[in-house]
Coordinates of C-alpha atoms in Angstrom, one line a residue:
M1 CA -0.2 0.0 -0.2
V2 CA 1.3 3.1 -1.4
R3 CA 0.9 5.7 1.4
E4 CA 4.0 8.1 0.6
M5 CA 2.9 12.0 -0.1
K6 CA 4.1 14.1 -3.3
H7 CA 4.0 17.9 -2.6
T8 CA 1.8 19.3 -5.9
E9 CA 0.0 22.8 -6.5
I10 CA -2.6 21.7 -4.4
G11 CA -0.5 20.6 -1.6
D12 CA 0.9 17.5 -0.9
I13 CA -1.5 14.6 -1.6
P14 CA -1.1 10.4 -2.6
V15 CA 2.3 9.8 -4.7
D16 CA -0.1 7.3 -7.0
W17 CA -2.4 10.4 -7.8
E18 CA -2.2 11.9 -10.9
L19 CA -3.4 14.8 -11.9
Q20 CA -4.2 18.0 -15.1
T21 CA -6.1 20.6 -15.6
F22 CA -9.6 20.2 -15.8
E23 CA -9.4 22.3 -19.7
E24 CA -7.7 18.9 -20.6
T25 CA -10.4 16.8 -18.7
F26 CA -13.6 18.0 -19.6
R27 CA -15.3 19.3 -23.3
V28 CA -18.0 22.6 -21.9
L29 CA -21.4 21.4 -22.7
S30 CA -24.3 23.7 -24.2
N31 CA -26.6 25.0 -21.8
N32 CA -30.2 27.2 -22.0
T33 CA -30.6 30.0 -20.2
L34 CA -34.3 29.4 -20.0
S35 CA -35.7 31.7 -16.0
R36 CA -37.8 29.6 -12.8
E37 CA -40.5 31.1 -14.9
N38 CA -40.3 28.4 -17.9
L39 CA -40.3 26.3 -15.5
N40 CA -42.8 23.1 -14.0
N41 CA -42.9 20.3 -11.1
R42 CA -46.1 18.6 -13.1
G43 CA -44.8 16.2 -15.0
G44 CA -43.1 17.4 -19.5
A45 CA -40.5 15.3 -21.6
V46 CA -37.1 17.1 -20.6
R47 CA -36.0 17.9 -17.0
N48 CA -33.8 21.4 -16.2
I49 CA -30.6 21.7 -13.8
H50 CA -31.3 25.8 -12.5
Y51 CA -28.4 26.8 -10.9
G52 CA -30.8 27.8 -7.8
D53 CA -31.4 24.3 -7.1
I54 CA -27.5 23.4 -7.8
L55 CA -27.1 26.1 -4.9
T56 CA -29.7 25.0 -2.3
K57 CA -30.9 21.6 -3.3
F58 CA -29.0 19.5 -5.8
P59 CA -26.0 17.0 -3.0
E60 CA -22.6 16.2 -4.5
V61 CA -24.0 13.0 -7.1
L62 CA -27.4 14.5 -8.2
D63 CA -29.1 11.2 -8.8
Y64 CA -31.9 11.8 -11.5
R65 CA -34.7 8.6 -10.3
E66 CA -34.9 10.0 -6.6
E67 CA -33.9 13.8 -6.4
D68 CA -37.0 16.4 -7.4
I69 CA -35.6 18.0 -10.8
P70 CA -38.3 20.4 -12.5
Y71 CA -39.7 20.2 -16.3
I72 CA -39.6 22.9 -19.1
N73 CA -42.8 24.1 -19.6
D74 CA -42.0 24.4 -23.2
L75 CA -39.4 22.3 -25.7
S76 CA -39.7 25.3 -28.3
L77 CA -38.1 27.2 -26.3
L78 CA -34.4 24.4 -26.1
T79 CA -32.0 26.1 -29.2
S80 CA -30.8 23.1 -31.0
S81 CA -28.0 23.8 -29.8
T82 CA -28.7 23.1 -26.1
Q83 CA -27.1 19.6 -25.4
L84 CA -28.6 16.0 -23.9
L85 CA -26.9 15.1 -20.3
Q86 CA -25.5 11.6 -19.6
D87 CA -24.5 9.7 -16.9
G88 CA -20.7 11.3 -15.6
D89 CA -21.5 14.2 -16.5
I90 CA -21.0 17.0 -14.3
V91 CA -22.9 20.5 -14.2
I92 CA -21.0 24.2 -12.0
A93 CA -23.2 26.7 -10.9
D94 CA -21.3 30.0 -11.9
T95 CA -22.9 32.0 -10.4
A96 CA -23.7 32.7 -6.8
E97 CA -24.7 36.0 -4.6
D98 CA -21.4 34.9 -1.9
D99 CA -18.6 31.8 -2.4
A100 CA -20.7 28.8 -2.8
V101 CA -20.8 29.6 -6.4
G102 CA -19.0 27.1 -8.0
K103 CA -21.0 24.1 -6.0
V104 CA -20.8 20.9 -8.7
T105 CA -23.6 18.8 -9.2
E106 CA -22.1 14.8 -10.8
V107 CA -25.4 13.6 -13.2
Q108 CA -26.1 10.1 -12.2
N109 CA -28.9 7.0 -13.5
I110 CA -30.8 9.5 -16.2
G111 CA -31.5 6.2 -18.0
N112 CA -33.7 6.9 -20.8
G113 CA -34.6 10.4 -19.4
K114 CA -33.7 13.3 -21.5
L115 CA -32.0 16.7 -18.2
V116 CA -30.2 19.2 -19.9
A117 CA -28.6 22.4 -18.5
G118 CA -30.3 25.5 -17.3
L119 CA -29.7 28.8 -16.4
H120 CA -26.2 30.5 -15.1
T121 CA -24.5 27.0 -15.6
I122 CA -21.2 25.5 -17.3
P123 CA -21.8 21.2 -18.0
C124 CA -18.8 19.4 -18.6
R125 CA -18.4 16.4 -19.8
V126 CA -15.0 14.0 -20.0
K127 CA -13.4 14.1 -22.2
K128 CA -9.8 12.2 -20.4
G129 CA -9.3 10.2 -17.0
E130 CA -11.2 7.5 -15.4
F131 CA -13.5 8.3 -12.7
A132 CA -15.4 6.2 -10.8
P133 CA -19.5 7.6 -10.6
G134 CA -19.3 9.9 -8.2
W135 CA -16.3 10.9 -7.5
L136 CA -15.9 14.4 -9.6
G137 CA -19.4 15.4 -7.5
Y138 CA -17.9 15.1 -4.7
Y139 CA -14.0 16.4 -5.8
M140 CA -15.3 19.0 -7.0
N141 CA -17.2 20.4 -3.9
S142 CA -14.1 19.4 -1.8
H143 CA -11.7 22.6 -0.4
L144 CA -9.7 21.3 -2.5
F145 CA -10.6 21.9 -5.4
H146 CA -13.1 25.5 -5.1
G147 CA -10.9 26.7 -3.4
Q148 CA -9.2 27.1 -6.3
V149 CA -11.6 28.4 -8.3
L150 CA -13.0 31.2 -5.2
P151 CA -9.2 33.5 -6.5
F152 CA -11.4 34.2 -9.8
V153 CA -14.1 34.9 -8.8
T154 CA -15.6 38.5 -10.4
G155 CA -18.8 40.9 -9.4
I156 CA -19.0 42.7 -5.7
K157 CA -23.3 42.0 -5.5
V158 CA -23.4 38.7 -7.0
S159 CA -20.7 36.4 -8.1
S160 CA -19.4 34.7 -11.2
I161 CA -17.5 32.6 -13.3
S162 CA -16.4 31.5 -16.3
K163 CA -14.9 28.2 -18.0
S164 CA -12.0 29.9 -19.1
A165 CA -10.7 31.9 -15.4
I166 CA -11.6 28.0 -13.9
S167 CA -9.7 26.3 -16.9
E168 CA -6.1 26.2 -15.0
T169 CA -7.8 24.5 -12.0
I170 CA -6.4 20.3 -10.9
I171 CA -8.5 17.8 -11.0
A172 CA -7.3 14.3 -8.4
I173 CA -7.3 10.9 -10.2
P174 CA -6.9 8.3 -7.5
P175 CA -6.0 5.2 -8.1
I176 CA -10.3 3.9 -9.6
E177 CA -11.0 1.2 -5.9
E178 CA -9.6 4.4 -4.6
Q179 CA -12.2 5.9 -5.5
K180 CA -14.9 4.0 -5.6
A181 CA -14.0 3.0 -1.3
I182 CA -14.0 6.5 -0.8
I183 CA -17.4 7.1 -2.6
R184 CA -18.7 4.4 -0.6
A185 CA -17.8 6.3 2.2
L186 CA -19.8 9.5 1.2
R187 CA -22.2 7.6 0.5
D188 CA -23.0 5.5 3.1
V189 CA -23.3 8.9 5.4
D190 CA -24.8 10.8 2.3
A191 CA -27.2 8.0 3.1
Y192 CA -28.6 8.2 6.6
L193 CA -28.5 12.3 5.6
Y194 CA -30.7 11.3 3.3
H195 CA -33.7 9.6 5.2
S196 CA -33.3 11.4 8.5
N197 CA -33.9 14.8 6.2
N198 CA -37.3 13.0 5.1
L199 CA -38.1 11.9 8.2
V200 CA -37.7 15.4 9.2
V201 CA -39.7 16.8 6.8
K202 CA -42.5 14.0 7.3
K203 CA -42.7 15.4 11.5
L204 CA -42.5 19.3 10.0
A205 CA -45.6 17.8 7.7
L206 CA -47.3 16.3 11.4
K207 CA -46.3 19.7 13.3
N208 CA -47.5 22.3 10.7
G209 CA -51.0 19.5 10.0
M210 CA -51.5 19.8 14.1
M211 CA -50.5 23.4 14.2
Q212 CA -53.4 24.3 12.4
K213 CA -56.3 22.8 13.9
L214 CA -54.5 24.1 17.7
L215 CA -54.4 27.2 16.5
S216 CA -58.0 27.6 14.9
G217 CA -59.7 25.9 17.2
D218 CA -61.0 23.2 15.4
I219 CA -58.8 20.6 17.9
R220 CA -59.4 21.6 21.8
V221 CA -56.9 20.7 24.6
S222 CA -59.2 18.3 26.7
G223 CA -60.9 20.6 29.9
F224 CA -60.9 23.8 27.5
T225 CA -64.8 25.0 26.3
K226 CA -64.8 28.2 26.8
P227 CA -65.1 29.9 23.3
W228 CA -62.3 31.6 21.7
E229 CA -62.0 35.3 20.9
Y230 CA -61.0 37.3 18.0
K231 CA -58.0 39.5 19.1
A232 CA -56.1 42.8 17.0
L233 CA -52.7 42.0 18.3
G234 CA -52.7 46.3 19.2
S235 CA -55.7 45.5 21.6
F236 CA -53.7 43.0 24.5
R237 CA -50.1 44.6 23.8
E238 CA -48.6 47.6 23.6
I239 CA -46.5 47.6 19.9
T240 CA -43.8 48.9 19.5
S241 CA -40.3 49.1 18.4
T242 CA -36.1 50.5 20.1
I243 CA -34.0 53.9 19.5
R244 CA -32.4 54.1 16.1
V245 CA -28.6 52.3 16.4
H246 CA -26.7 53.1 13.5
E247 CA -24.3 51.5 11.8
S248 CA -21.5 53.8 13.0
D249 CA -22.5 52.3 16.7
W250 CA -21.4 49.1 15.7
R251 CA -18.4 47.1 16.6
N252 CA -17.3 43.6 17.0
N253 CA -18.7 42.5 20.7
G254 CA -20.2 43.7 23.4
I255 CA -24.6 43.6 24.0
P256 CA -25.6 41.5 20.4
F257 CA -27.5 43.7 18.0
Y258 CA -30.2 41.9 16.1
R259 CA -31.8 43.1 12.7
A260 CA -34.0 41.1 10.8
R261 CA -32.2 38.3 9.4
E262 CA -30.9 37.1 13.0
I263 CA -34.2 37.3 14.4
V264 CA -35.8 34.6 11.1
A265 CA -32.2 33.0 12.1
L266 CA -33.6 32.7 15.2
H267 CA -36.5 31.3 13.8
D268 CA -35.3 28.5 12.5
N269 CA -32.7 27.6 15.6
L270 CA -29.6 28.3 13.0
A271 CA -27.1 30.2 14.7
I272 CA -25.8 33.3 14.5
S273 CA -23.4 36.1 14.4
P274 CA -24.6 39.5 15.6
L275 CA -22.9 42.6 15.2
H276 CA -22.6 44.2 18.6
I277 CA -23.2 47.8 20.1
S278 CA -21.7 49.3 23.4
E279 CA -22.3 48.5 26.1
E280 CA -23.8 52.1 27.4
L281 CA -25.4 52.9 24.0
Y282 CA -26.8 50.0 25.2
I283 CA -28.2 51.8 28.7
Q284 CA -29.3 55.0 27.5
N285 CA -31.9 53.5 24.3
T286 CA -33.6 50.6 27.0
L287 CA -33.4 52.9 30.4
K288 CA -35.7 55.5 27.1
C289 CA -37.7 52.6 25.1
G290 CA -37.3 49.7 27.4
E291 CA -35.7 45.9 28.5
I292 CA -36.4 43.1 25.8
S293 CA -37.2 40.4 28.1
E294 CA -38.8 37.0 28.1
G295 CA -42.9 36.4 27.2
D296 CA -42.0 39.6 24.9
L297 CA -42.4 38.8 20.6
L298 CA -40.1 40.3 17.6
I299 CA -41.7 40.1 14.4
T300 CA -39.9 41.0 11.2
G301 CA -40.8 43.8 9.6
V302 CA -39.1 44.0 6.4
G303 CA -36.8 41.1 4.3
T304 CA -38.5 38.0 4.8
I305 CA -41.5 39.8 6.6
G306 CA -44.2 38.6 8.7
V307 CA -41.1 36.5 10.6
P308 CA -41.9 35.8 14.4
Y309 CA -39.1 35.4 17.5
A310 CA -40.7 34.9 21.2
V311 CA -38.0 35.8 24.1
E312 CA -37.6 33.1 26.3
A313 CA -34.9 34.9 28.6
N314 CA -33.8 37.7 29.7
D315 CA -30.4 38.3 27.5
K316 CA -28.9 41.1 27.0
F317 CA -29.7 42.0 22.8
Y318 CA -31.2 45.5 21.0
F319 CA -31.3 45.1 17.8
K320 CA -32.6 47.4 15.0
D321 CA -35.9 49.5 14.8
G322 CA -37.9 50.0 11.7
N323 CA -36.6 46.0 10.6
I324 CA -38.4 44.4 14.2
I325 CA -41.7 44.7 15.5
W326 CA -41.7 44.7 19.2
A327 CA -44.7 43.5 20.9
K328 CA -44.2 43.6 24.9
K329 CA -45.5 41.1 26.8
D330 CA -49.4 40.9 29.1
K331 CA -50.8 39.0 31.6
D332 CA -53.0 37.8 29.7
S333 CA -51.2 36.5 26.1
V334 CA -48.2 34.0 25.8
G335 CA -45.8 34.7 24.2
K336 CA -44.9 31.4 22.3
F337 CA -48.3 31.3 21.9
L338 CA -48.1 33.8 19.6
F339 CA -44.6 32.7 18.1
Y340 CA -46.7 30.0 16.6
Q341 CA -49.5 32.4 15.8
F342 CA -47.6 34.7 13.4
D343 CA -46.6 30.8 11.5
S344 CA -50.4 29.8 11.0
S345 CA -51.6 30.2 8.0
F346 CA -54.8 32.4 8.8
V347 CA -51.9 35.2 10.2
R348 CA -49.8 34.6 7.9
K349 CA -52.6 35.1 4.7
Q350 CA -53.4 38.6 6.5
I351 CA -49.4 39.7 6.4
D352 CA -49.5 38.8 3.4
D353 CA -52.5 40.9 2.3
M354 CA -50.6 43.6 3.6
A355 CA -47.8 43.5 1.7
G356 CA -49.4 43.2 -1.2
I357 CA -49.3 41.9 -4.2
G358 CA -46.1 42.2 -6.9
T359 CA -44.2 44.6 -4.5
V360 CA -41.3 44.5 -1.8
G361 CA -43.8 43.7 1.4
T362 CA -43.4 46.0 4.6
Y363 CA -44.8 44.7 7.6
T364 CA -45.5 47.5 9.4
I365 CA -45.5 48.6 13.0
E366 CA -49.2 49.9 12.0
G367 CA -50.6 46.5 10.5
A368 CA -49.1 44.5 13.5
K369 CA -51.4 46.3 15.6
K370 CA -54.7 45.7 13.4
T371 CA -53.7 42.4 13.1
V372 CA -56.1 39.6 14.2
I373 CA -55.0 36.6 16.3
P374 CA -57.9 33.4 17.5
M375 CA -57.1 33.7 21.3
P376 CA -58.1 30.4 23.8
E377 CA -57.9 31.8 27.6
Y378 CA -55.1 32.1 29.3
Q379 CA -53.9 28.2 30.6
E380 CA -55.7 26.7 27.1
Q381 CA -52.1 29.1 25.9
K382 CA -50.7 27.8 28.1
E383 CA -51.8 23.5 27.4
I384 CA -50.9 24.7 23.4
V385 CA -48.0 25.5 23.8
D386 CA -46.3 22.1 25.3
I387 CA -48.3 20.2 22.9
L388 CA -46.3 21.9 19.8
N389 CA -43.0 22.2 22.1
S390 CA -42.6 18.5 22.7
I391 CA -43.6 18.2 18.2
S392 CA -40.8 21.5 17.5
G393 CA -38.4 20.0 20.2
D394 CA -38.7 15.9 19.0
I395 CA -37.2 18.6 14.9
I396 CA -34.9 20.2 16.8
K397 CA -32.6 17.7 18.0
L398 CA -33.0 15.7 14.7
Q399 CA -31.6 18.7 12.8
S400 CA -29.4 18.9 16.0
K401 CA -28.6 15.3 15.1
I402 CA -27.8 15.9 10.6
Q403 CA -26.4 19.0 11.3
K404 CA -24.0 16.8 13.7
I405 CA -23.7 14.9 11.0
K406 CA -22.6 16.9 8.0
G407 CA -20.4 18.1 10.2
I408 CA -18.5 14.6 10.2
K409 CA -18.9 14.2 6.4
S410 CA -17.5 17.2 6.2
G411 CA -14.3 16.3 7.9
M412 CA -14.3 12.5 6.0
M413 CA -13.9 14.7 2.7
S414 CA -11.4 17.1 4.2
G415 CA -8.7 13.7 4.7
L416 CA -10.9 11.6 1.8
L417 CA -10.4 13.0 -1.4
S418 CA -6.8 14.9 -0.4
G419 CA -5.3 11.6 0.2
K420 CA -5.1 12.7 4.3
I421 CA -7.0 9.1 5.1
R422 CA -6.1 6.3 2.9
L423 CA -8.7 3.5 2.6
V424 CA -6.8 1.0 0.2

């Protein structure tokens, strides 16, 4: 077993691994420029890989039989130069809003299907080299390859790459049996993630169905019979915001400062890295407008509007005025109950109607005051929250486990795809 390493332009790799350039490895195919409006998820004769799906949905290896790939509405929109993809072809997303640009998916198991590459993609077919199915998909999404792509990214607001710019990037080619062993190991992890994600989807569907019925009163908690009231949020909670904080006041440490994006992340149980303001400014402003406390509800007013966050601990933090609406706690409503109501279809429709169609929507303090909430008595609110928290807790634990497995996979990819960990 060869375990010696050699120094190359992409770092130290095993001596029995070969290297060749992107240009030597691939022939670039023709794509199309169809937008989302030209695609559907119902059916059709030809499926289409959109760059947005590569960035957000498709895995390193795209199984045509398993993944939800959209169809083209009107085949007359395809030019005669558009080429059908084959097993083993790779498709690169050449545009993104961040460093995800250059993400790759390798196509497998097309069979008798018809598949093309769409808007903002670079489809490629191997012309030189022996590659096990899946190797290119995993390798080209590893730090070893993607790190080579990043220096060629152009653009400020939108990042992009070109096929000519990355023509000299390097493709590593281990012996074919080692490729197969590495792919088997990574696919075992992917299989676990696939089934775990499906379980999360099922649990979320269960939670959503239960939530809609509980929050509308269609299903009542045992022991409660008192009719619900429909109340405007402003009739029982003080709706306000905080004092403006300017960009020049932001710091790298101090009191956490939340914008709408942090509220959305907290709502989705994602990690955040907030900006900060000084302790002095925090004290000065909270003396004037009050301090955030447990039981309060925060709601995004810009961006992804109407997203709630229930304050559950008396942590010190501040938030961007105007971007976030503050519904202060009261004695007759449970903050987490209102949190769930803002995720319900009944309240969500009101917010969407206020935002309007075809515009950049906003949700205002006045809009929040008028938003009608179905309200049971206080104790029933608590019981409903306990039920939904229990379901949510199971989902959060599973999502946390999935994130840990993704971290393990990332470590495996780093070691296996650079040859630092050998399986054969």
